[in-house]
Short mmCIF file of C-alpha atoms and ligand atoms in Angstrom, two decimals:
data_model
loop_
_atom_site.label_atom_id
_atom_site.label_comp_id
_atom_site.label_asym_id
_atom_site.label_seq_id
_atom_site.Cartn_x
_atom_site.Cartn_y
_atom_site.Cartn_z
CA MET A 158 -10.71 436.61 84.30
CA SER A 159 -9.71 433.19 83.06
CA ARG A 160 -7.36 431.33 85.33
CA VAL A 161 -5.68 428.30 83.77
CA TYR A 162 -4.79 425.02 85.43
CA ASN A 163 -1.15 425.63 86.21
CA PHE A 164 0.94 422.46 86.59
CA SER A 165 4.19 424.33 87.24
CA ALA A 166 6.71 422.66 89.55
CA GLY A 167 7.34 425.96 91.28
CA PRO A 168 6.55 428.74 91.73
CA SER A 169 3.17 427.11 91.47
CA MET A 170 -0.54 427.50 92.05
CA LEU A 171 -1.78 429.05 95.26
CA PRO A 172 -5.28 428.40 96.61
CA LEU A 173 -7.74 430.81 94.99
CA GLU A 174 -9.21 431.70 98.41
CA VAL A 175 -5.75 432.76 99.57
CA LEU A 176 -5.25 435.01 96.56
CA GLU A 177 -8.68 436.53 97.12
CA THR A 178 -7.92 437.30 100.76
CA ALA A 179 -4.58 438.80 99.75
CA GLN A 180 -6.37 440.88 97.14
CA LYS A 181 -8.87 442.15 99.69
CA GLU A 182 -6.08 443.03 102.09
CA MET A 183 -3.71 444.34 99.44
CA LEU A 184 -4.18 448.07 100.00
CA GLU A 185 -4.90 448.00 103.69
CA TYR A 186 -4.23 445.15 106.08
CA GLY A 187 -6.73 445.27 108.94
CA GLU A 188 -6.83 448.83 110.18
CA SER A 189 -3.13 449.41 109.72
CA GLY A 190 -3.56 451.98 106.96
CA MET A 191 -1.05 450.15 104.75
CA SER A 192 -0.29 447.03 102.76
CA VAL A 193 1.65 444.18 104.39
CA MET A 194 4.32 444.95 101.77
CA GLU A 195 4.82 448.39 103.26
CA MET A 196 5.06 447.46 106.92
CA SER A 197 8.06 447.53 109.18
CA HIS A 198 8.90 443.98 110.10
CA ARG A 199 9.35 445.25 113.67
CA SER A 200 5.87 446.77 113.94
CA PRO A 201 3.32 445.21 116.33
CA VAL A 202 0.95 444.51 113.45
CA TYR A 203 3.58 442.55 111.52
CA ASP A 204 4.75 440.83 114.68
CA ALA A 205 1.22 439.45 115.05
CA ILE A 206 1.30 438.22 111.44
CA ILE A 207 4.57 436.30 111.73
CA LYS A 208 3.61 434.85 115.13
CA GLU A 209 0.26 433.65 113.84
CA THR A 210 1.95 432.21 110.73
CA GLU A 211 4.35 430.23 112.87
CA ALA A 212 1.61 429.08 115.25
CA ASN A 213 -0.52 427.82 112.37
CA PHE A 214 2.44 426.10 110.72
CA ARG A 215 3.27 424.35 114.00
CA LYS A 216 -0.32 423.24 114.37
CA LEU A 217 -0.53 422.05 110.78
CA MET A 218 2.74 420.08 110.90
CA ASN A 219 2.37 419.07 114.55
CA ILE A 220 5.84 420.44 115.36
CA PRO A 221 7.04 419.63 118.90
CA ASP A 222 8.19 422.42 121.24
CA ASN A 223 11.83 421.36 121.08
CA TYR A 224 11.97 422.30 117.39
CA LYS A 225 12.51 425.83 116.11
CA VAL A 226 10.84 427.16 112.99
CA LEU A 227 12.89 429.60 110.94
CA PHE A 228 11.63 431.83 108.14
CA LEU A 229 14.60 432.53 105.91
CA GLN A 230 15.60 433.70 102.46
CA GLY A 231 17.91 432.23 99.86
CA GLY A 232 15.82 429.28 98.71
CA ALA A 233 16.36 425.62 99.44
CA SER A 234 19.62 425.90 97.49
CA THR A 235 21.15 428.08 100.20
CA GLN A 236 20.35 425.31 102.68
CA PHE A 237 22.61 422.98 100.68
CA ALA A 238 25.48 425.01 102.21
CA ALA A 239 23.82 425.99 105.50
CA VAL A 240 23.26 422.36 106.51
CA PRO A 241 26.93 421.27 106.40
CA LEU A 242 28.14 424.59 107.81
CA ASN A 243 25.83 424.19 110.80
CA LEU A 244 25.85 420.45 111.37
CA MET A 245 29.25 419.06 110.35
CA LYS A 246 30.85 418.80 113.77
CA THR A 247 33.25 415.96 113.02
CA GLY A 248 33.38 417.00 109.38
CA LYS A 249 31.60 413.93 108.00
CA ALA A 250 28.16 413.61 106.51
CA ASP A 251 26.39 410.99 104.41
CA TYR A 252 24.22 411.80 101.43
CA VAL A 253 21.62 409.91 99.46
CA VAL A 254 21.66 411.12 95.87
CA SER A 255 18.25 410.33 94.42
CA GLY A 256 17.87 413.23 92.02
CA GLN A 257 19.23 416.51 90.83
CA PHE A 258 18.67 418.57 93.96
CA SER A 259 20.15 415.97 96.30
CA GLY A 260 23.12 415.83 93.90
CA LYS A 261 23.56 419.57 94.26
CA ALA A 262 23.29 419.32 98.05
CA PHE A 263 25.95 416.59 98.05
CA LYS A 264 28.26 418.63 95.85
CA GLU A 265 27.90 421.66 98.10
CA ALA A 266 28.59 419.64 101.26
CA LYS A 267 31.84 418.32 99.76
CA LYS A 268 33.18 421.87 99.86
CA TYR A 269 32.99 421.90 103.64
CA GLY A 270 33.99 418.43 104.69
CA ASP A 271 34.00 414.74 104.03
CA ALA A 272 30.63 414.19 102.40
CA LYS A 273 29.97 410.69 101.14
CA CYS A 274 27.30 409.45 98.79
CA ILE A 275 26.01 406.29 100.48
CA ALA A 276 23.34 405.46 97.90
CA THR A 277 22.22 406.72 94.54
CA SER A 278 19.69 405.90 91.85
CA GLU A 279 21.67 407.55 89.09
CA ASP A 280 22.08 404.20 87.30
CA LYS A 281 18.43 404.34 86.24
CA THR A 282 18.07 408.08 85.68
CA PHE A 283 16.80 408.58 89.23
CA SER A 284 13.57 406.75 88.47
CA TYR A 285 13.57 405.03 91.88
CA ILE A 286 14.57 405.58 95.50
CA PRO A 287 17.55 403.51 96.67
CA GLU A 288 17.05 401.45 99.79
CA ILE A 289 18.68 402.80 102.95
CA THR A 290 19.65 400.68 105.93
CA PRO A 291 21.40 401.86 109.12
CA ASP A 292 24.55 399.85 108.32
CA MET A 293 25.14 401.98 105.22
CA VAL A 294 25.63 405.06 107.39
CA ARG A 295 29.13 405.82 108.64
CA GLU A 296 29.38 405.53 112.39
CA ASP A 297 30.93 408.96 112.80
CA ALA A 298 28.77 410.79 110.27
CA ASP A 299 27.15 413.89 111.73
CA TYR A 300 23.98 413.46 109.74
CA VAL A 301 22.34 411.79 106.75
CA HIS A 302 20.84 414.02 104.08
CA VAL A 303 17.98 413.03 101.83
CA CYS A 304 15.68 414.79 99.39
CA TYR A 305 12.29 413.46 100.42
CA ASN A 306 10.45 414.17 97.19
CA ASN A 307 12.37 414.47 93.94
CA THR A 308 10.66 417.28 92.10
CA ILE A 309 12.34 416.67 88.75
CA PHE A 310 12.05 412.88 88.53
CA GLY A 311 8.76 412.47 90.38
CA THR A 312 9.86 410.01 93.04
CA LYS A 313 9.36 410.08 96.78
CA PHE A 314 10.67 408.11 99.74
CA PRO A 315 7.91 405.57 100.41
CA GLU A 316 8.70 405.88 104.11
CA VAL A 317 11.08 407.73 106.39
CA PRO A 318 14.49 406.08 105.78
CA ASN A 319 15.94 404.19 108.71
CA VAL A 320 19.29 405.75 109.57
CA GLY A 321 19.50 404.32 113.07
CA ASP A 322 20.27 406.97 115.65
CA LYS A 323 21.80 409.37 113.14
CA VAL A 324 20.40 412.84 112.57
CA LEU A 325 18.23 412.81 109.48
CA VAL A 326 18.13 415.98 107.37
CA ALA A 327 15.48 416.27 104.67
CA ASP A 328 14.90 418.63 101.80
CA MET A 329 11.09 418.65 101.64
CA SER A 330 10.70 421.55 99.24
CA SER A 331 8.19 419.82 97.00
CA CYS A 332 6.22 417.74 99.52
CA ILE A 333 6.06 419.73 102.73
CA THR A 334 2.46 420.01 104.02
CA SER A 335 1.26 417.52 101.38
CA GLU A 336 0.71 414.86 104.05
CA PRO A 337 1.44 414.40 107.76
CA VAL A 338 5.07 413.67 108.67
CA ASP A 339 6.48 412.64 112.02
CA VAL A 340 8.77 415.61 112.62
CA THR A 341 10.47 413.84 115.55
CA LYS A 342 12.13 411.45 113.08
CA PHE A 343 14.07 414.35 111.58
CA GLY A 344 16.79 416.63 112.90
CA VAL A 345 16.27 419.24 110.21
CA ILE A 346 13.56 419.69 107.60
CA TYR A 347 13.90 422.49 105.10
CA ALA A 348 11.87 423.67 102.14
CA GLY A 349 11.73 426.43 99.61
CA ALA A 350 8.17 427.71 100.06
CA GLN A 351 7.36 428.32 96.40
CA LYS A 352 6.16 424.79 95.68
CA ASN A 353 3.48 424.11 98.24
CA MET A 354 3.26 427.01 100.66
CA ALA A 355 3.84 430.53 99.38
CA PRO A 356 5.32 432.69 96.63
CA ALA A 357 9.08 432.51 96.06
CA GLY A 358 11.40 434.24 98.49
CA LEU A 359 10.70 432.27 101.64
CA THR A 360 12.59 429.22 102.88
CA VAL A 361 11.32 427.40 105.94
CA VAL A 362 13.61 425.45 108.26
CA ILE A 363 12.42 423.21 111.09
CA ILE A 364 15.31 422.30 113.36
CA ARG A 365 15.67 420.39 116.61
CA GLU A 366 17.01 422.80 119.20
CA ASP A 367 19.96 420.73 120.37
CA LEU A 368 21.40 420.72 116.85
CA MET A 369 21.99 424.45 116.89
CA GLY A 370 25.06 426.21 118.22
CA ASN A 371 27.66 423.88 116.73
CA ALA A 372 28.27 425.76 113.52
CA ARG A 373 31.72 426.31 112.08
CA GLU A 374 33.30 429.49 113.35
CA ASP A 375 33.65 430.95 109.89
CA ILE A 376 29.99 430.40 109.00
CA PRO A 377 28.38 433.48 107.46
CA THR A 378 26.17 434.99 110.16
CA MET A 379 23.17 434.85 107.86
CA LEU A 380 23.47 431.06 107.54
CA ASP A 381 23.83 430.33 111.26
CA TYR A 382 20.64 428.69 112.49
CA LYS A 383 21.39 429.79 116.04
CA THR A 384 21.57 433.45 115.07
CA MET A 385 18.32 433.20 113.20
CA ALA A 386 16.60 431.28 116.01
CA ASP A 387 17.82 433.64 118.73
CA ASN A 388 16.39 436.53 116.73
CA ASP A 389 13.07 434.85 115.87
CA SER A 390 13.96 434.98 112.15
CA MET A 391 14.42 438.75 112.48
CA TYR A 392 18.18 439.09 112.57
CA ASN A 393 17.63 441.05 109.38
CA THR A 394 14.53 441.79 107.33
CA PRO A 395 12.67 438.55 106.68
CA PRO A 396 10.68 437.94 103.47
CA CYS A 397 7.68 439.68 105.04
CA TYR A 398 5.10 439.36 102.31
CA ALA A 399 5.86 435.74 101.48
CA ILE A 400 5.54 434.90 105.18
CA TYR A 401 2.15 436.62 105.27
CA ILE A 402 0.95 434.56 102.27
CA ALA A 403 2.35 431.38 103.84
CA GLY A 404 0.25 432.26 106.88
CA LEU A 405 -2.87 432.47 104.73
CA VAL A 406 -1.99 429.15 103.09
CA TYR A 407 -1.54 427.44 106.48
CA LYS A 408 -4.89 428.82 107.62
CA TRP A 409 -6.47 427.55 104.41
CA ALA A 410 -4.98 424.07 104.94
CA LEU A 411 -6.19 423.96 108.55
CA GLN A 412 -9.67 425.08 107.55
CA ASN A 413 -9.72 422.36 104.93
CA GLY A 414 -9.01 419.54 107.34
CA GLY A 415 -5.27 419.80 107.93
CA LEU A 416 -2.65 417.43 106.57
CA GLU A 417 -4.72 414.24 106.88
CA ALA A 418 -7.25 415.79 104.53
CA MET A 419 -4.50 417.17 102.25
CA LYS A 420 -3.04 413.67 101.99
CA GLU A 421 -6.38 412.09 101.17
CA ARG A 422 -7.05 414.63 98.46
CA ASN A 423 -3.51 414.47 97.09
CA GLU A 424 -3.64 410.67 96.91
CA LYS A 425 -6.91 410.85 95.04
CA LYS A 426 -5.54 413.37 92.57
CA ALA A 427 -2.33 411.39 92.00
CA ASN A 428 -4.25 408.13 91.61
CA ILE A 429 -6.49 409.61 88.95
CA LEU A 430 -3.40 410.51 86.93
CA TYR A 431 -1.38 407.36 87.56
CA ASP A 432 -4.38 405.09 86.89
CA PHE A 433 -4.87 406.80 83.58
CA LEU A 434 -1.16 406.54 82.73
CA ASP A 435 -1.02 402.84 83.68
CA ASN A 436 -3.89 402.09 81.33
CA SER A 437 -2.82 404.35 78.51
CA THR A 438 -1.45 403.01 75.23
CA LEU A 439 0.24 406.32 74.48
CA PHE A 440 1.47 407.77 77.77
CA LYS A 441 3.69 406.08 80.29
CA ALA A 442 4.66 407.08 83.83
CA THR A 443 8.44 407.13 84.30
CA ALA A 444 8.84 406.69 88.07
CA ASP A 445 9.10 403.30 89.73
CA LYS A 446 5.68 402.31 91.08
CA LYS A 447 6.90 401.79 94.62
CA CYS A 448 8.10 405.35 95.02
CA ARG A 449 5.88 407.52 92.92
CA SER A 450 5.48 411.10 93.99
CA MET A 451 2.02 412.42 94.80
CA MET A 452 3.16 415.91 93.92
CA ASN A 453 5.12 415.63 90.67
CA VAL A 454 3.80 413.14 88.15
CA CYS A 455 6.30 412.51 85.34
CA PHE A 456 5.34 410.83 82.08
CA VAL A 457 6.33 410.44 78.43
CA THR A 458 4.91 409.27 75.14
CA GLY A 459 8.28 407.88 74.09
CA ASP A 460 8.44 410.28 71.16
CA ALA A 461 9.97 413.70 71.83
CA ASP A 462 8.06 415.36 68.99
CA LEU A 463 4.78 414.00 70.24
CA ASP A 464 5.63 415.19 73.77
CA LYS A 465 6.14 418.63 72.35
CA LYS A 466 2.88 418.52 70.47
CA PHE A 467 1.08 417.40 73.61
CA CYS A 468 2.49 420.24 75.71
CA LYS A 469 1.57 422.76 73.06
CA GLU A 470 -2.00 421.57 72.62
CA ALA A 471 -2.46 421.20 76.37
CA ALA A 472 -1.36 424.78 76.92
CA GLU A 473 -3.81 425.97 74.29
CA ALA A 474 -6.55 424.11 76.14
CA GLY A 475 -5.66 425.79 79.46
CA PHE A 476 -3.33 423.19 81.01
CA VAL A 477 -0.05 425.03 81.29
CA ASN A 478 3.50 424.24 82.37
CA LEU A 479 3.32 420.52 81.66
CA LYS A 480 6.74 420.38 80.05
CA GLY A 481 9.18 418.21 82.00
CA HIS A 482 12.32 419.68 83.52
CA ARG A 483 14.77 420.82 80.86
CA SER A 484 17.22 418.14 81.95
CA VAL A 485 14.86 415.18 81.46
CA GLY A 486 12.27 416.18 78.86
CA GLY A 487 8.87 414.53 78.66
CA MET A 488 6.05 415.84 80.78
CA ARG A 489 5.52 416.59 84.42
CA ALA A 490 2.26 417.51 86.09
CA SER A 491 2.91 419.12 89.45
CA ILE A 492 -0.23 418.76 91.50
CA TYR A 493 0.45 420.41 94.82
CA ASN A 494 -2.16 421.11 97.52
CA ALA A 495 -3.60 424.06 95.63
CA MET A 496 -4.37 422.09 92.45
CA PRO A 497 -8.08 421.31 92.60
CA MET A 498 -9.43 417.85 91.88
CA GLU A 499 -11.22 419.26 88.83
CA GLY A 500 -7.87 420.33 87.38
CA VAL A 501 -6.60 416.75 87.39
CA GLU A 502 -9.88 415.32 86.15
CA ALA A 503 -9.95 417.80 83.28
CA LEU A 504 -6.32 417.05 82.41
CA VAL A 505 -6.97 413.31 82.24
CA LYS A 506 -9.95 413.93 79.99
CA PHE A 507 -7.78 416.04 77.73
CA MET A 508 -5.07 413.36 77.68
CA ALA A 509 -7.59 410.68 76.70
CA GLU A 510 -8.75 412.87 73.86
CA PHE A 511 -5.16 413.48 72.75
CA GLU A 512 -4.48 409.76 72.87
CA LYS A 513 -7.47 409.04 70.63
CA ASN A 514 -6.35 411.65 68.10
CA ASN A 515 -2.74 410.52 67.99
CA LYS A 516 -2.97 406.77 67.61
C1 PLP B 101 12.82 423.58 93.93
C2 PLP B 101 13.66 422.73 94.77
C3 PLP B 101 14.91 423.15 95.25
C4 PLP B 101 15.50 424.48 94.88
O1 PLP B 101 14.80 425.45 95.55
P1 PLP B 101 15.21 426.98 95.45
O2 PLP B 101 14.27 427.58 96.45
O3 PLP B 101 14.98 427.40 94.05
O4 PLP B 101 16.63 427.10 95.85
C5 PLP B 101 15.62 422.30 96.06
N1 PLP B 101 15.15 421.09 96.39
C6 PLP B 101 13.96 420.65 95.95
C7 PLP B 101 13.49 419.29 96.35
C8 PLP B 101 13.18 421.44 95.13
O5 PLP B 101 12.01 421.00 94.69
#
């Protein structure tokens, strides 16, 4: 077996220990006589799995009791519609467009009401996070939507934006569980699980209870948070296996010190890369220093052909998926929780070597 260092933005690396446990339990989970993939989602044995997964997620994220956790399907992209359909009571919502995904969320919301872009960083190819102050938010807006970590451009909100007493909704697909967050500052947090928590197929929503039950009447049942909450994410068949793996990942994170420890390790990993980039004569980080992402590190050489050569040689050396998003080019190293320190150290060593050989 030769596992590579996989810098994919998502689906992405999972902790090796998690994969090993899943492998051990693949054919028979506990004494159930079957794989988790084969179980009824209504069986007692699966019920214990989903309950334990939720309990560990709550512990890991320190989620207060007045928030529901939903395990859904459809990816974060489905939430771009679910959020306005559930939360637009007066029909107005304010959006911060700081990257491609927040742009898509904004566009989707416009279908359902008066969505307004209150700040954007499009003028500089989304290389920074625009400043948000409470006076920018419309008084009668139902919520403010942000994308907390911009996966494609490698920027992150340096702190929770101040939107006054407005409900803050955050797409945290690419940073959830990478560091502690104060959940009480948010009305809704959602995330596709395939970046930092599980294989694709699972979307996690954390929602304050009082925000449910106000959905538009014509909302598809499957998108109604209240329906999903009232049925403990079992209105229909949930993504059973992805939830099980998420449970293993949460256990792994707790055993490894929880989110404080994840943050410390993630900062170290990101600093190794950014320090190298800041001192390099060949490579250059593209994100504004004040809002660099710890999870997605974007960089360029300034020469598209050289970028290509780098990605090719890196892949041959066992550092795969370093190509930047197809819309921006360059390189991107996604270094989520599961990327070991050694992976980043080895990458930097390889980059130094490449720099020497391509002067
Ligand atoms: C990947 C990603 C999405 C899209 O997620 P899907 O699960 O593919 O719909 C949305 N927002 C952010 C921030 C992402 O990183």
